[in-house]
Coordinates of C-alpha atoms in Angstrom, one line a residue:
M30 CA -16.7 -3.7 7.8
E31 CA -13.1 -4.2 9.2
T32 CA -10.4 -6.8 8.1
E33 CA -7.3 -7.3 10.0
F34 CA -3.8 -7.8 9.0
S35 CA -0.9 -7.6 10.8
T36 CA -1.6 -6.5 14.4
R37 CA -4.1 -3.9 13.1
K38 CA -7.6 -3.5 11.6
I39 CA -8.0 -1.9 8.6
D40 CA -11.2 0.3 7.9
E41 CA -12.5 -0.8 4.8
F42 CA -14.6 2.5 4.1
H43 CA -11.4 4.4 3.7
S44 CA -9.9 1.5 1.6
D45 CA -12.6 0.2 -0.3
G46 CA -10.8 -3.1 0.3
N47 CA -7.6 -2.2 -1.4
T48 CA -3.9 -2.5 -0.2
I49 CA -2.5 0.0 -2.1
L50 CA -3.3 4.0 -2.0
V51 CA -2.1 6.4 -4.6
L52 CA -2.1 10.0 -2.9
G53 CA -1.6 13.1 -4.7
I54 CA -1.3 16.1 -2.0
G55 CA -0.7 20.0 -2.5
N56 CA -2.5 23.2 -3.0
Y57 CA -4.2 23.4 -6.1
L58 CA -4.3 27.0 -6.0
M59 CA -0.7 27.6 -5.6
G60 CA 0.8 26.9 -9.4
D61 CA 3.3 24.2 -9.3
E62 CA 2.9 23.4 -5.6
G63 CA -0.1 21.5 -6.5
V64 CA 1.6 19.2 -8.7
G65 CA 0.3 16.2 -6.6
V66 CA -3.2 17.3 -7.1
H67 CA -2.8 17.5 -10.4
F68 CA -1.4 14.4 -11.0
I69 CA -4.4 12.4 -8.9
N70 CA -6.7 14.4 -11.0
R71 CA -5.3 13.8 -14.4
I72 CA -4.1 10.3 -14.4
D73 CA -5.7 7.6 -16.5
K74 CA -6.7 5.0 -13.8
T75 CA -7.4 2.4 -16.4
L76 CA -3.6 2.4 -17.1
F77 CA -3.2 0.9 -13.3
P78 CA -3.8 -2.9 -12.1
E79 CA -7.3 -3.1 -10.4
G80 CA -7.6 -2.9 -6.8
I81 CA -5.9 0.5 -6.3
S82 CA -7.3 3.1 -4.4
F83 CA -6.7 6.7 -5.5
V84 CA -7.4 9.7 -3.3
D85 CA -6.8 13.6 -4.0
G86 CA -5.5 14.7 -0.7
G87 CA -5.1 18.4 -1.0
T88 CA -4.0 20.0 1.7
G89 CA -6.1 17.7 4.2
G90 CA -3.4 17.1 6.3
F91 CA -4.6 15.0 9.6
T92 CA -8.0 14.5 7.9
L93 CA -6.0 11.8 5.3
I94 CA -4.9 9.6 8.4
P95 CA -7.6 7.0 8.0
Y96 CA -7.0 7.0 4.2
I97 CA -3.2 6.1 4.9
E98 CA -3.8 3.9 7.9
S99 CA -6.1 1.6 6.2
H100 CA -3.6 0.4 3.5
Q101 CA -0.8 -1.5 3.5
K102 CA 1.3 0.6 1.0
V103 CA 1.0 4.1 0.2
I104 CA 2.3 6.2 -2.6
I105 CA 2.3 10.1 -2.3
V106 CA 3.3 12.5 -5.0
D107 CA 4.2 15.8 -3.5
A108 CA 5.9 18.9 -4.5
T109 CA 9.3 19.7 -3.1
M110 CA 11.6 22.7 -3.1
D111 CA 14.9 20.6 -2.9
G112 CA 17.2 23.0 -5.2
K113 CA 17.3 20.3 -7.6
E114 CA 16.5 21.1 -11.5
E115 CA 12.5 22.1 -12.0
G116 CA 10.6 18.8 -12.6
T117 CA 13.2 16.4 -11.0
I118 CA 11.4 13.3 -9.6
S119 CA 12.8 11.6 -6.7
L120 CA 11.7 8.5 -4.8
L121 CA 12.1 8.3 -0.9
K122 CA 11.0 5.7 1.3
P123 CA 10.6 7.6 4.5
R124 CA 10.0 5.5 7.9
F125 CA 9.9 8.4 10.2
S126 CA 9.1 12.1 10.0
E127 CA 12.8 12.8 10.0
D128 CA 13.2 10.8 6.6
F129 CA 10.9 13.5 4.7
P130 CA 13.1 16.2 2.9
I131 CA 13.6 19.3 4.9
S132 CA 12.5 21.8 2.1
L133 CA 9.1 19.8 1.3
S134 CA 7.0 22.6 0.4
G135 CA 4.1 24.4 2.1
H136 CA 2.3 21.6 3.7
N137 CA 5.1 19.4 4.9
F138 CA 4.3 20.3 8.6
G139 CA 1.1 18.4 8.2
L140 CA 2.5 15.5 6.4
K141 CA 5.4 15.3 9.1
D142 CA 3.2 15.4 11.8
M143 CA 0.7 12.9 10.4
V144 CA 3.7 10.5 10.1
E145 CA 4.6 10.9 13.8
I146 CA 1.2 10.0 14.8
L147 CA 1.1 6.7 12.5
S148 CA 4.4 5.8 14.0
M149 CA 3.1 6.1 17.5
L150 CA 0.0 4.6 17.0
D151 CA 2.2 1.7 15.1
T152 CA -0.4 2.0 12.2
M153 CA 2.3 3.0 9.7
P154 CA 2.1 1.5 6.2
E155 CA 4.7 1.6 3.8
I156 CA 5.3 4.8 2.2
Y157 CA 6.9 5.7 -1.1
L158 CA 7.2 9.4 -1.7
Y159 CA 7.7 11.0 -4.8
T160 CA 8.4 14.4 -4.8
I161 CA 8.6 16.6 -7.8
T162 CA 11.1 19.4 -7.7
I163 CA 9.5 22.8 -8.0
L164 CA 11.2 26.4 -8.2
K165 CA 8.1 28.7 -6.4
M166 CA 4.7 28.5 -5.4
E167 CA 2.5 31.0 -6.9
P168 CA -0.4 32.3 -5.0
M169 CA -3.9 31.9 -7.1
C170 CA -2.6 30.0 -9.9
M171 CA -3.8 26.8 -11.3
Q172 CA -1.2 26.5 -14.1
L173 CA 1.9 24.2 -13.7
S174 CA 5.3 25.3 -15.2
P175 CA 6.2 23.3 -18.6
K176 CA 8.9 21.0 -16.7
V177 CA 6.7 20.4 -13.7
E178 CA 3.6 19.6 -16.3
A179 CA 5.8 17.2 -18.1
S180 CA 6.8 15.1 -15.0
I181 CA 3.4 14.1 -14.3
E182 CA 3.5 11.7 -17.4
K183 CA 7.1 10.4 -16.2
V184 CA 6.0 9.8 -12.5
T185 CA 3.1 7.9 -13.8
A186 CA 5.0 5.7 -15.4
E187 CA 7.4 5.3 -12.5
I188 CA 4.6 4.6 -10.3
I189 CA 2.8 1.9 -12.6
Q190 CA 6.1 0.3 -12.5
L191 CA 6.5 0.4 -9.0
I192 CA 3.0 -1.1 -8.1
E193 CA 4.1 -4.2 -10.5
K194 CA 7.0 -4.3 -7.7
I195 CA 5.0 -4.2 -4.6
K196 CA 1.7 -5.6 -5.5
I197 CA 0.3 -7.8 -2.8

């Protein structure tokens, strides 16, 4: 079943009828680079209001487009190597691919390309990008460094506050 809002149709299969998506992305096997995936798999979803979709996006790239374009607001959690102190949380509201930080970690190519496609198709939702600063990617490592690990609880609290402000 499809629901229309604004000028486009929403795919309820990918949205479960929800308007907000919380998406964690990253590579679980690359140490801190997987913080977005660790975040989405560890959060207590009962702390969030009802009507929120949660997706472990992994390194899904283009396969995430149906999920993103089927929500009005998308909150993404991802790692970045931006030179800030390890575990620093930053919030960006990118509208175009050039608005994404240059040093977004290993899978940024897919995310930026995905945003370009959504813009061209005029199906771009409001995106809130939480980045967590990491210092390195560690192949074949599923552990997070202590500072990045500690950032998960902090970013969870920030996202809950953001959702209260942007809830439709």
